[in-house]
Amino acid sequence: MTISADGKAKILVVEDDDSIRTLIYRFLNQTYQVQFAADGQTALEIFEEFNPVLVILDWNLPDISGYKLCQEMQKRTNVLVAILSSRTAQEDRIKIMKAGADDFMCKPFCLEELAVRVEVLLRRARSVTPPNLVFGQLAIDLLSREVRLKEQLLTLTALEFEILCFLATHSGKACSRQQLIEKVWGWKSNYGAEERVVDVHIGQIRRKMAKVDAAVPNFIQTVRGYGYTFAPIARRDRVVGN
């Protein structure tokens, strides 16, 4: 996890509303090292130098959409992204998660909820790293957070990486969509629209694997009406790193 010299996690707040930005900054800066930006261009400049572990990002910015900015940042690092948005429609929530966001909060929100969500995300980043995982042609390096298929690097978002790792470390076990929402996102699912975002991200992982070679095994299998299971076909699968 990216931390400052004094041991505090680094958080970048990107929000064009002065009052909201100042409120979040003052609240989080009591616990973390926080920098802020009011537009996308400034945010990217700070992002390069600051190297935050978490970005709290407004969905509507004056110069770039939150969708594009989220994707651009996650191309550069495995940064965690939490989206702030006043949009509550189901299609908007799905689009936000499809952008690669790890979490989102609807405006208006309370600071206590923000604090809990930030802690959940940072706890994910602080989790103890297990051994590397190798499943035939698929290699998951949990130290560098890199995934290679047939020796080719897969460009996964931080959330896609977490989903793949969770399924891979529970290889052969069926995981429900609700379980993935609770364990990966850190939410309590009520079997609502949130569970559809699981399908979106699984689809993106599969497409990225298929781009390497459409003939490679489908490592993530659908459990009809329930969820997914990681089912590597190669018999020489192993865990390495001990």
C-alpha angles and dihedrals in degrees: 000000000000109000135171126246090269092054098257123137113248118239128182117204116202111188130137095203106092096208095048092043093051092046093052092044095052093045098048096037089070089070108017139036104260134187126178143203134191098208141030099254093053089045092056092049092051091042092060094052100033098044096201125198091215134030120197101203133190111224093219115054128167097242108024137018120255087235093062095040093051091051093045093052093047091051088062101043141355089259119161114239128202115189125215114204141158089211114105103167115120094241091052092050091051092048090051093053091043088059087068099261116160093207141351138203128203119230127273098046137163122246092231091060090047090054092052094048092049091050091050091052094046091047087058090053091048095050116129111264113239123208119291115273125225122185110176106284093000120085124183115195106197095185095057092026090232127143122200128189116192086348091302118122115241115215101223127171117239090258094048089051091052092049093049092047093049092051093043093051088052093046113175094014121112111236119197122225088244091054092050091050091051098042101037103029095030093229133128106241123214094191089261135130091303091076091061089066088066089063090048094054094042088053091052092050091050092049092051090051092047091053089063093050125338089206096062117109117276097244094186111061125193118238100208114242092359119055139269143311133200105234113171112195100205112097094211093068113143145168115238136184102069 
